[in-house]
XYZ file of C-alpha atoms in Angstrom:
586
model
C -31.942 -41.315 20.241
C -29.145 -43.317 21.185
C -27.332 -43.324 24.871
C -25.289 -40.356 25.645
C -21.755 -41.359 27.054
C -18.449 -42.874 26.862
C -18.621 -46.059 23.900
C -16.127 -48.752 23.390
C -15.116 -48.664 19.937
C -13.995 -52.350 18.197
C -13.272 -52.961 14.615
C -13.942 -57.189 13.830
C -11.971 -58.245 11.078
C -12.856 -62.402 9.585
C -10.065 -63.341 7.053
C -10.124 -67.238 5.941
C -13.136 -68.446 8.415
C -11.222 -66.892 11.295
C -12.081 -63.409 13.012
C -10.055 -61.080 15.373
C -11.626 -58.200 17.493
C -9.121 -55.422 18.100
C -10.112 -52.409 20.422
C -9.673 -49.603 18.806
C -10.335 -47.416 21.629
C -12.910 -45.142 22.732
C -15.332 -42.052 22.165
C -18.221 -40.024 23.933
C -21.402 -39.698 22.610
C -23.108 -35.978 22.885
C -26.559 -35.140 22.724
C -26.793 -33.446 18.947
C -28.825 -30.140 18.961
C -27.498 -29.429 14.777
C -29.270 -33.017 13.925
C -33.151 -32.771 12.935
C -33.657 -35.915 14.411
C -32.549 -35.443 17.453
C -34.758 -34.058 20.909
C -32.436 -31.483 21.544
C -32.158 -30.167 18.038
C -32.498 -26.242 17.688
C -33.315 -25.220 14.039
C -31.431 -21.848 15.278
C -27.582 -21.947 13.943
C -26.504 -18.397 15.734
C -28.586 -19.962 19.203
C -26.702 -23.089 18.766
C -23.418 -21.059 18.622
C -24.476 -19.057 21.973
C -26.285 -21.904 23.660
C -23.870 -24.552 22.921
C -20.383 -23.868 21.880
C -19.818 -20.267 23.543
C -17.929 -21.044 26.526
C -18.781 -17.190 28.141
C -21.458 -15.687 29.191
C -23.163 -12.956 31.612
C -25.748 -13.374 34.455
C -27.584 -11.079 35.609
C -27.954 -9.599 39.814
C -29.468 -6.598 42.094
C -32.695 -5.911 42.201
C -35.363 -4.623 40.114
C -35.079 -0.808 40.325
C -31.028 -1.323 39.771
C -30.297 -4.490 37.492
C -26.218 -5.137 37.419
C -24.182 -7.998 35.286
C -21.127 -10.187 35.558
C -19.400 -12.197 33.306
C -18.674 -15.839 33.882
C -16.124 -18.363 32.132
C -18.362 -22.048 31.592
C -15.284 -23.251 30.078
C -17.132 -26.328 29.264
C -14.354 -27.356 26.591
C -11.487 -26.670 29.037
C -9.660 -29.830 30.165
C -11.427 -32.326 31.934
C -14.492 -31.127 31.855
C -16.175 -33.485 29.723
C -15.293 -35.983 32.296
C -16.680 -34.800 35.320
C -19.320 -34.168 33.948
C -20.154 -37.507 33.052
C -19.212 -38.815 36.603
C -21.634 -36.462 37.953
C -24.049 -38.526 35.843
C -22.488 -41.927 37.314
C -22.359 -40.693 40.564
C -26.375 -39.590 40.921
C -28.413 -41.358 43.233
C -30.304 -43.165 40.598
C -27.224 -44.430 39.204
C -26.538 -45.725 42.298
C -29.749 -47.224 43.244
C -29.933 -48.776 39.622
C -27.106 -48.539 37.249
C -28.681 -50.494 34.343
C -32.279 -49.008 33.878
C -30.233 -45.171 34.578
C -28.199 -45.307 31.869
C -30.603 -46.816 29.685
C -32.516 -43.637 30.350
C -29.617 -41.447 29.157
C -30.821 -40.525 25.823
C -33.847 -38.203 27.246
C -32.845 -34.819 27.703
C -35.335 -34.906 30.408
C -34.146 -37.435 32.637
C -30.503 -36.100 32.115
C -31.673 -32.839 32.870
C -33.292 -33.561 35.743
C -30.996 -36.040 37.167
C -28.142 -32.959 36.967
C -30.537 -30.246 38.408
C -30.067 -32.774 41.268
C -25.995 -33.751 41.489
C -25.316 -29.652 40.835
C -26.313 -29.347 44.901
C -24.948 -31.026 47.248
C -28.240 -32.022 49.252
C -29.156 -35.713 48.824
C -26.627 -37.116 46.864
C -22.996 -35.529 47.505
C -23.333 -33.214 44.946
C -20.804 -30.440 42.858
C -21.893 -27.629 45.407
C -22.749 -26.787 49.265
C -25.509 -23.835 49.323
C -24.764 -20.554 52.276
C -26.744 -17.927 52.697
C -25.431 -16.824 55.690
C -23.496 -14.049 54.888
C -21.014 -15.501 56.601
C -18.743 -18.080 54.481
C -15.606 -19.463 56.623
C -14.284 -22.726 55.371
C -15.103 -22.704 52.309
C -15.269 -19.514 49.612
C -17.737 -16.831 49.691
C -20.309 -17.417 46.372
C -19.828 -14.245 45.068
C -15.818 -14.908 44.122
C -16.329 -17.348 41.926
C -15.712 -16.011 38.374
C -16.096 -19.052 36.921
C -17.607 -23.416 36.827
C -13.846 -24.772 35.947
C -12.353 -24.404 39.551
C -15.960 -25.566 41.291
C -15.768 -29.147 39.106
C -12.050 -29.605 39.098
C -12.058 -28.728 43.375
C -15.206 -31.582 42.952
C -13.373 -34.126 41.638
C -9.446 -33.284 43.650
C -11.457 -33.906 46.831
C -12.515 -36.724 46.000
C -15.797 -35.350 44.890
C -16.378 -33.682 48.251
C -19.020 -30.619 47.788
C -17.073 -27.175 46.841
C -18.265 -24.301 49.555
C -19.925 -22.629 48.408
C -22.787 -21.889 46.232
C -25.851 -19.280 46.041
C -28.555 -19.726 43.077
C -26.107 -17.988 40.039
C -23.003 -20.326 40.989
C -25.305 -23.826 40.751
C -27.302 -22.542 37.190
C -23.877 -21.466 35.921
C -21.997 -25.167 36.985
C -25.216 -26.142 35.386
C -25.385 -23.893 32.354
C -21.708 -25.971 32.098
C -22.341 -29.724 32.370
C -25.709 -29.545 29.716
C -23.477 -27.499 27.217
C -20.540 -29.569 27.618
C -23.047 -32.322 27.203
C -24.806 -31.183 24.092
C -27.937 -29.720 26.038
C -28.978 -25.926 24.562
C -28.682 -24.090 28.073
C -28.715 -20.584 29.131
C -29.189 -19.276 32.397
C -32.146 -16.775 33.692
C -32.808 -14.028 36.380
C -36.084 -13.631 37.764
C -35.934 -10.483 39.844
C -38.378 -10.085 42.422
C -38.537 -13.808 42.913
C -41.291 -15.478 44.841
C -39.992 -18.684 47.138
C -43.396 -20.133 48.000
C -42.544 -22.639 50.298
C -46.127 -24.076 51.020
C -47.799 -24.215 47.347
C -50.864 -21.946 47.586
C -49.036 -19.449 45.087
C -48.851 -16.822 47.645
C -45.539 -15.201 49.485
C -46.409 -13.760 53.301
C -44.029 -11.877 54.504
C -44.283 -10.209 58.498
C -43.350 -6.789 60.101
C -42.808 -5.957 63.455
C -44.277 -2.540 64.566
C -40.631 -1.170 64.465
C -40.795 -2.043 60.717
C -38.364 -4.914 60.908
C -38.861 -7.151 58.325
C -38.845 -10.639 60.527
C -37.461 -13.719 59.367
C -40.315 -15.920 60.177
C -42.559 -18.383 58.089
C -40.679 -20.256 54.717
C -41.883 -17.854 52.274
C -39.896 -15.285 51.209
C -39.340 -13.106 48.039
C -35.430 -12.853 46.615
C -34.375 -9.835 44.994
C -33.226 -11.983 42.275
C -33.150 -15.329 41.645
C -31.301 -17.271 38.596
C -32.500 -20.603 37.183
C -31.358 -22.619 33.451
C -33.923 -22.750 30.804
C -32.871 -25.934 28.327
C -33.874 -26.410 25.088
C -35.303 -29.681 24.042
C -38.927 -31.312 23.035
C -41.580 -32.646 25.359
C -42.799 -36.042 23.954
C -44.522 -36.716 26.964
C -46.576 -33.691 26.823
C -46.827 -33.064 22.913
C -45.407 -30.698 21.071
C -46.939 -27.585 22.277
C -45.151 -27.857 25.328
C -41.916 -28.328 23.859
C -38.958 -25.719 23.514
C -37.507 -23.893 26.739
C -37.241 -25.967 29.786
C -36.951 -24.583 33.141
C -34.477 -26.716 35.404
C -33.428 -25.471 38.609
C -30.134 -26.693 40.665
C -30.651 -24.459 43.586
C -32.019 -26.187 46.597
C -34.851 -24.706 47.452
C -37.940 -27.341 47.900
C -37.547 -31.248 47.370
C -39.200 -32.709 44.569
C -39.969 -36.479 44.497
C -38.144 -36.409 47.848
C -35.324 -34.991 46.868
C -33.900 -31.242 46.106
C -34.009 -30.569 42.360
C -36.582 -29.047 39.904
C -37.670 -29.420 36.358
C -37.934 -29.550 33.835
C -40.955 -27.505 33.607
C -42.057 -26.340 30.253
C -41.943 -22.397 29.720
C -45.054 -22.715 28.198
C -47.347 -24.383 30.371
C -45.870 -21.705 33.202
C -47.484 -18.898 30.634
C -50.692 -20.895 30.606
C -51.122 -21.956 33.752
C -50.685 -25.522 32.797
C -49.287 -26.353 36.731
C -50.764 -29.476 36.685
C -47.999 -31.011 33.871
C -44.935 -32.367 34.990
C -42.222 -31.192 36.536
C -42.307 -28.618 39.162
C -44.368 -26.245 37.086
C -46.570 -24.707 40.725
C -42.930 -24.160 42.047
C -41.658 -22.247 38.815
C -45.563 -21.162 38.574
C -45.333 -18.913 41.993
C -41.219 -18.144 41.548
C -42.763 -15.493 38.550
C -46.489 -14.668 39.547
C -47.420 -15.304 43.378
C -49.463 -12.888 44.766
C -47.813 -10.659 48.039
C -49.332 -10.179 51.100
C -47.661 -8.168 53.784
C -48.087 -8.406 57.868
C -48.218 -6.807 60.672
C -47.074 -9.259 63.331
C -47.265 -8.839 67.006
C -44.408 -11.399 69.016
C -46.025 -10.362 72.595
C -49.221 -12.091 71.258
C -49.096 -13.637 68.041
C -51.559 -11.286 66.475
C -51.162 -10.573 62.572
C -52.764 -7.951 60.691
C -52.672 -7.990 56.815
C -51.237 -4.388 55.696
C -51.827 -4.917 52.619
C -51.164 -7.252 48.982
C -50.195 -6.866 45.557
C -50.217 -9.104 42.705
C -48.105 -7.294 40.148
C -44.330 -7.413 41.959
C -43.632 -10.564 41.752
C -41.412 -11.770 38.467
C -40.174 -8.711 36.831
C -37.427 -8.399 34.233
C -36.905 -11.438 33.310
C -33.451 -11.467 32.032
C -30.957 -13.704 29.944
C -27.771 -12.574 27.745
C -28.563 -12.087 24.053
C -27.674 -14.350 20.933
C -24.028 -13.146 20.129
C -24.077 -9.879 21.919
C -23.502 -8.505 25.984
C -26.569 -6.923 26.000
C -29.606 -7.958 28.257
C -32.980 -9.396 26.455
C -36.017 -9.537 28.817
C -37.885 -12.436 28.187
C -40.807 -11.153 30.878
C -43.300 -12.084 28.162
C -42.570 -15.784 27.586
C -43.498 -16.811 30.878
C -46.747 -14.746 31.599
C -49.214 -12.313 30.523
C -48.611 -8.389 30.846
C -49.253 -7.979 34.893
C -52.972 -6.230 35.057
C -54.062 -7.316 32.149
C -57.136 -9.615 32.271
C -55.307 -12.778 30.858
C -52.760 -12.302 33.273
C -55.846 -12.943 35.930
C -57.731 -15.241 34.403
C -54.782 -17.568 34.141
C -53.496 -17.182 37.408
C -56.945 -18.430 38.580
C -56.644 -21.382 36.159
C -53.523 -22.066 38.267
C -55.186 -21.674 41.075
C -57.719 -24.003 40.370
C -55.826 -26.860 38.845
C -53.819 -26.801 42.296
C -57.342 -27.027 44.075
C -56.789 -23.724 45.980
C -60.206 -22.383 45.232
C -62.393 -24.892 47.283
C -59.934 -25.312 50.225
C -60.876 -23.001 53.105
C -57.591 -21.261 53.779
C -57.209 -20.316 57.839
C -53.941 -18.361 57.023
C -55.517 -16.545 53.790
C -56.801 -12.811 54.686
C -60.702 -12.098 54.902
C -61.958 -10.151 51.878
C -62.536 -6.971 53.760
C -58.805 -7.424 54.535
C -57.901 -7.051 50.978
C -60.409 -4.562 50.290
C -59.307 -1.742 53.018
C -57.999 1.133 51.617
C -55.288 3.054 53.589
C -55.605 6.678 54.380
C -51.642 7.738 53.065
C -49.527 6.534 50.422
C -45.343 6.324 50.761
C -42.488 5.336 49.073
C -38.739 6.030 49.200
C -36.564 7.343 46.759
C -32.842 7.617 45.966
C -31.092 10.754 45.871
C -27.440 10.101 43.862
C -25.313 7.781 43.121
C -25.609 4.699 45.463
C -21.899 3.532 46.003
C -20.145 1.648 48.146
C -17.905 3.743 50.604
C -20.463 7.029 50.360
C -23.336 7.620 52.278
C -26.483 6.730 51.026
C -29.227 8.959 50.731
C -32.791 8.639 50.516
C -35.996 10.492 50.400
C -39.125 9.636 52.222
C -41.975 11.157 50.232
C -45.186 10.530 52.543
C -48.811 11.511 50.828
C -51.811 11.874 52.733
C -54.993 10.926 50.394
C -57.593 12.098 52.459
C -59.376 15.067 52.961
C -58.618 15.039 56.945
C -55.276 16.237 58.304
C -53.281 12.862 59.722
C -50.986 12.379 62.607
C -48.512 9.790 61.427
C -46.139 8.273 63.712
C -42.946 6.809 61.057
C -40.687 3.922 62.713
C -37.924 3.285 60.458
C -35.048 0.790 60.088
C -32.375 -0.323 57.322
C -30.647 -3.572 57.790
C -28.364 -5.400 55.659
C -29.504 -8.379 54.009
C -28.289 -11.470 51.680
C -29.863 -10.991 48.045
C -32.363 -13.473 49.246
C -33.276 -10.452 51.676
C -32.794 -12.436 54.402
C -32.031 -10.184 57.081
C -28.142 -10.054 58.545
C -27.982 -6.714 60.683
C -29.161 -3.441 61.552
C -27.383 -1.054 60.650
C -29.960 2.046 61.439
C -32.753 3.235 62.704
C -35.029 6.267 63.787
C -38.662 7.427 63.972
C -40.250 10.123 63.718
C -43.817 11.700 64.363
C -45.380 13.406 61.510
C -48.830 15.522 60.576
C -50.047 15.917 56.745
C -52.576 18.591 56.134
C -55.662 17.163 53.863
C -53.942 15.593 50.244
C -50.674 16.539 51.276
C -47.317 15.272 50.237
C -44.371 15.628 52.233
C -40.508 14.880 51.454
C -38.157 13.754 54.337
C -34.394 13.647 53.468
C -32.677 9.970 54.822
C -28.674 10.008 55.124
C -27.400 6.665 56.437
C -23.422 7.357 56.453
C -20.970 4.933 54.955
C -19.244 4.432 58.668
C -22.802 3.527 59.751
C -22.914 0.769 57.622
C -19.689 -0.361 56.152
C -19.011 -2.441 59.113
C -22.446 -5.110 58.482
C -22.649 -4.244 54.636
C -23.045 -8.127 53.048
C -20.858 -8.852 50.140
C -24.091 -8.664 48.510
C -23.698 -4.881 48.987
C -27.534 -5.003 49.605
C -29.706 -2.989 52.213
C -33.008 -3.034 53.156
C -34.575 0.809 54.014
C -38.328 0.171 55.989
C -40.799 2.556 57.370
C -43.815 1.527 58.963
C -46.117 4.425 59.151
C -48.922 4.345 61.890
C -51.340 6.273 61.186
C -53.960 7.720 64.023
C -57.006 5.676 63.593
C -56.054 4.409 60.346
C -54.214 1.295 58.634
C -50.869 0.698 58.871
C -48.860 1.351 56.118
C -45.783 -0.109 54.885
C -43.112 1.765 52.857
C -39.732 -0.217 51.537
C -36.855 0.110 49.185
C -33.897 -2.968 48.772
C -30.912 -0.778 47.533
C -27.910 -2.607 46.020
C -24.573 -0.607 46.402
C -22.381 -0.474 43.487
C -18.466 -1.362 43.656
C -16.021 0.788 42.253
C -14.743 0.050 38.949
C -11.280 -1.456 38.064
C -10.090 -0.948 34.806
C -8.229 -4.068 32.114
C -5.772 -2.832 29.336
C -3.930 -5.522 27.410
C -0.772 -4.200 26.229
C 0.016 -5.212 22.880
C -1.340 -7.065 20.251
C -2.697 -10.835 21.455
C -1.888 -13.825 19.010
C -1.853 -17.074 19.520
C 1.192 -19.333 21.552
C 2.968 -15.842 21.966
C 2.672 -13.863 25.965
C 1.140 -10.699 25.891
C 1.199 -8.101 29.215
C -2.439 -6.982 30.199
C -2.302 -4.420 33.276
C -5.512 -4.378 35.659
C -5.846 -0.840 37.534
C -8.150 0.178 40.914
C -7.723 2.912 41.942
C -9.570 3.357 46.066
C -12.027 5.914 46.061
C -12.307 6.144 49.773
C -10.735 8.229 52.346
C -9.096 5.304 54.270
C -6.717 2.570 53.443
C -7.914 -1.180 52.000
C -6.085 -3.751 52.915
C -5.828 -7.631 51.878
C -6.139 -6.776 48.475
C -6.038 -9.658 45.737
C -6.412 -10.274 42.199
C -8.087 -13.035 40.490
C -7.916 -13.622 36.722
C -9.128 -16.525 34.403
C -10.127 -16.977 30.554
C -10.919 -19.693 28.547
C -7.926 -20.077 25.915
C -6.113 -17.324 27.414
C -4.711 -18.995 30.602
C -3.805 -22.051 32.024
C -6.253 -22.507 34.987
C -6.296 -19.652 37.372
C -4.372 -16.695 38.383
C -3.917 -15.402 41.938
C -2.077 -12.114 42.756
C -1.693 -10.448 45.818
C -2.087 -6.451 45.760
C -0.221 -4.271 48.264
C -2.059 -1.868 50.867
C -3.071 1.109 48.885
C -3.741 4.512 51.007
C -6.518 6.779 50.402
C -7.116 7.926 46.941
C -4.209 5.620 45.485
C -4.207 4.024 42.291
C -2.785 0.480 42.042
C -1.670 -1.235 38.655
C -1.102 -4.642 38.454
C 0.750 -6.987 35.804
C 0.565 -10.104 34.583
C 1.293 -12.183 31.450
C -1.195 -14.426 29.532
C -0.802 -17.076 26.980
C -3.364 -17.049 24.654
C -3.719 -20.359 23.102
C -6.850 -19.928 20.712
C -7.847 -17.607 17.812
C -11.000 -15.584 17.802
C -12.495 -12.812 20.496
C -11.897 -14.701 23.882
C -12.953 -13.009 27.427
C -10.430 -12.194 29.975
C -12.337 -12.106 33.325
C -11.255 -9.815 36.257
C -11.852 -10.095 40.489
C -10.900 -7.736 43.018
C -11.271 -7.978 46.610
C -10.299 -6.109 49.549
C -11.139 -5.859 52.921
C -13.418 -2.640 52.219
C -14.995 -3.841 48.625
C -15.632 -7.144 48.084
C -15.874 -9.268 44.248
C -15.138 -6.269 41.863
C -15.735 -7.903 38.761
C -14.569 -6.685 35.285
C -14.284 -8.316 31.833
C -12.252 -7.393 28.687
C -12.644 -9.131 25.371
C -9.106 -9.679 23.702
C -9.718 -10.389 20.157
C -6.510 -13.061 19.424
């Protein structure tokens, strides 16, 4: 339970009543997670392998329907890692405010934890990393580039540890994932898909349509196609033991805590329980995996709002982390809450409720009770017809139901803009409407083409889009019908040519090959790995025509044994942040 950090080491030696300290020099102290004694320690040798010491890993993106994966290099034994990281520790604002009582607080996981779910951003305190969600990313480099946390800290500190532009929720829990490995902190990161941002704490997301169908960016709540936190592994004295294992920290600004933007750590198990009440952050992390939905109608002209309707079971799906020594996803849905529907599942989410004191207080903004209870007279949903790529048109079907025994006249307004994976809206990039009659319980399919030249010009790097119809129906309820698609890239393809061993060069050829019918321009390659290269390469790829296949060379060095990962970005003008990994076994 000692100190973490960097020790002066002295040797005294007394000969004949005399004694003569010599400085022999000095070492850094780590957090222990293979020592039983120690708060960190993780009984688990394979976890503390993969939690620890593996310097690789995968996160995963899209959305729920279509969940995609990336590699990323932590690299938290590469060069001067260990360093920054403990200047981000000396460079916190409670360092600052009071060096002597911080660092006497750096042998609790917790506080250390906490301290860095704070210096990751760059809110309060001149932090590793400036959030954008713009969609637009000039000065600075667009999130989705990165492959990797070495170039974010090392740009930190060149600058004079100016924040790095910039970051979106799986660039800070990745830097994160970093400095608490590097540090001796079990750490992996998670994705929450469907992820609830409830900006005012009653554990409930609103979001508002316009009669068009538009999905308006107005109130703080929203709901993120994915979102990507750290869980850490350590005990909970202050709780008791129950409470202790995974920790959720989160870097990503998103709501101050204690005046200031960072979050956790919040036990994993008093989020299943609906302990909310137990420190840190848990109603946050609470509504981020099971805040109920309630959906809008909102008029501009007059500020009218009509609930549409709610749902309680989309929020916090597929929880997702990388597995212990493998590539493969492990959903880990079930640690942090009850099977959705089941009774449990309720019954704690009203515990939650009530601990927060959200039963008792009247709630002007909350819908009525016959709100919730109205049933609409037609049912819709959209559905995808092929493959949804980048640089083809995407096609939909509309299938509308009618679940009454009267024939309906339904008038269909529908829109598709491009969004950030926050689903914050960027452009339109179609729209159309239609007027429709269903005879008594019938369904109905309507074909959707939106064409690539339609969109390619407003398409996000995200490669996300946002289909909506809003369906009015004659003397009915309003009903809403949506569908976030993510676009995949193309793939590029990594052969290493020959056999990799250690301080000799070995050729490894990356190949793309542009699937559409027009030329890409401003192609480049980026390529890093732990042990395989010397910081990062940069390669410029010529214009390739329509249909053309490019193959590009370069050398590494590899200066490690064992299976290492050789990580892989393309980007063009028409495809943005192709990623690829290969795993070169030296």
């Amino acid at each position: 339970n000692a100190v973490i950090g960097r020790y002066k080491l002295n040797l005294q030696s007394t000969s004949s009543g005399s004694s003569s300290p010599a400085n022999l020099g000095t070492f850094v102290l780590l957090f222990n997670p293979w020592s039983s004694g120690d708060d960190v320690f993780l009984p688990n040798e394979a976890e503390c392998e993969e939690y620890v010491l593996e310097e690789f890993g995968i996160i995963f993106a899209g959305n729920k329907h279509h969940i995609n994966s990336f590699g990323w290099n932590f690299g938290q034994f590469q060069g001067d890692i260990l360093n920054i990281c403990l200047s981000m520790l000396d460079r916190s604002l409670n360092y600052r405010q009071d060096p002597a009582t911080d660092v006497s607080h750096r042998n609790d996981p917790k506080y250390v934890g906490r301290v860095l779910s704070a210096m990751v951003n760059s809110n309060d305190d001149q932090g590793v990393l400036l959030g954008n969600w713009s969609g637009n990313y000039e000065g600075g480099k667009n999130p989705s580039s990165w492959t990797g946390s070495g170039e974010i800290l090392q740009n930190w500190k060149k600058s004079g540890f100016k924040p790095v532009r910039y970051g979106q929720c799986w660039v800070f829990a990745a830097v994160l994932t970093t400095v608490l490995r590097c540090l001796g902190i079990p750490t992996r990161t998670i994705t929450n898909f469907s992820s609830a941002h409830d900006a005012d704490g009653n554990l409930r997301v609103d979001e508002f349509y316009d009669a068009s169908g538009n999905h308006l960016n107005r109130g703080a709540d929203s709901v993120w196609n994915f979102h990507v936190w750290n869980e850490s592994w350590f005990s909970r004295s202050d709780l008791g033991p129950s409470y202790s294992g995974w920790q959720v920290l989160d870097a990503t600004p998103q709501e101050e805590s204690g005046g200031i933007y960072q979050c956790g750590p919040a036990s994993r198990n008093a989020i299943k329980e609906g302990d909310v009440d137990l420190d840190y952050d848990c109603p946050f992390v609470f509504a981020e995996v099971n805040a109920d939905c309630m959906y809008w109608n909102y008029d501009p002209t007059n500020g009218k709002k009509t609930l549409m309707f709610s749902e309680s079971t989309v929020i916090g799906q597929f929880i997702s982390t990388k597995a212990v020594g493998r590539d493969d996803r492990v959903d880990v849905t079930n640690d942090y809450k009850y099977a959705e529907g089941s009774t449990k599942e309720r019954d704690v989410f009203k515990k939650a409720r009530k601990k927060l004191g959200l039963e008792d207080k009247f709630d002007p903004t909350a819908p009525t009770p016959e709100e919730i209870d109205q049933k609409p007279d037609m049912s819709g949903k959209f559905k995808v017809a092929g493959h949804l790529e980048v640089g083809k048109d995407l096609n939909l079907i509309l299938v509308l139901a009618n679940l009454t025994s009267d024939a309906k006249n339904v008038q269909v307004n529908m829109t598709a803009w491009s969004t950030v994976y926050t689903r914050r809206p960027v452009r339109e990039i179609w729209k159309d409407s239609m007027s429709v009659t269903l005879a008594p319980q019938e369904e109905k399919q309507f074909p959707i083409q939106i064409s690539y030249t339609e969109y390619q010009e407003h398409l996000t790097t995200d490669n996300m889009i946002q289909v909506t119809a809003l369906c009015h129906v004659a003397g009915g309820i309003q009903v809403l019908v949506q569908r976030d698609v993510t676009l995949d890239n193309p793939g590029i393809d990594i052969q290493v040519l020959g056999e990799a061993e250690v301080n000799k060069e070995v050729d490894v050829e990356v190949i793309f090959t542009n699937p559409i019918d027009m030329e890409v321009m401003d192609c480049a390659l980026q390529v890093e790995g732990s042990d395989l290269l010397r910081g990062i390469l940069q390669i410029d790829v010529p214009t390739l025509k329509a249909g053309e296949k490019s193959s590009t060379k370069f050398k590494i060095f590899p200066s490690e044994s064992g299976p290492k990962h050789l990580l892989v970005n393309f980007s063009c003008d028409k495809f943005a942040d192709i990623k690829a990994y290969k795993i070169i076994n030296v």
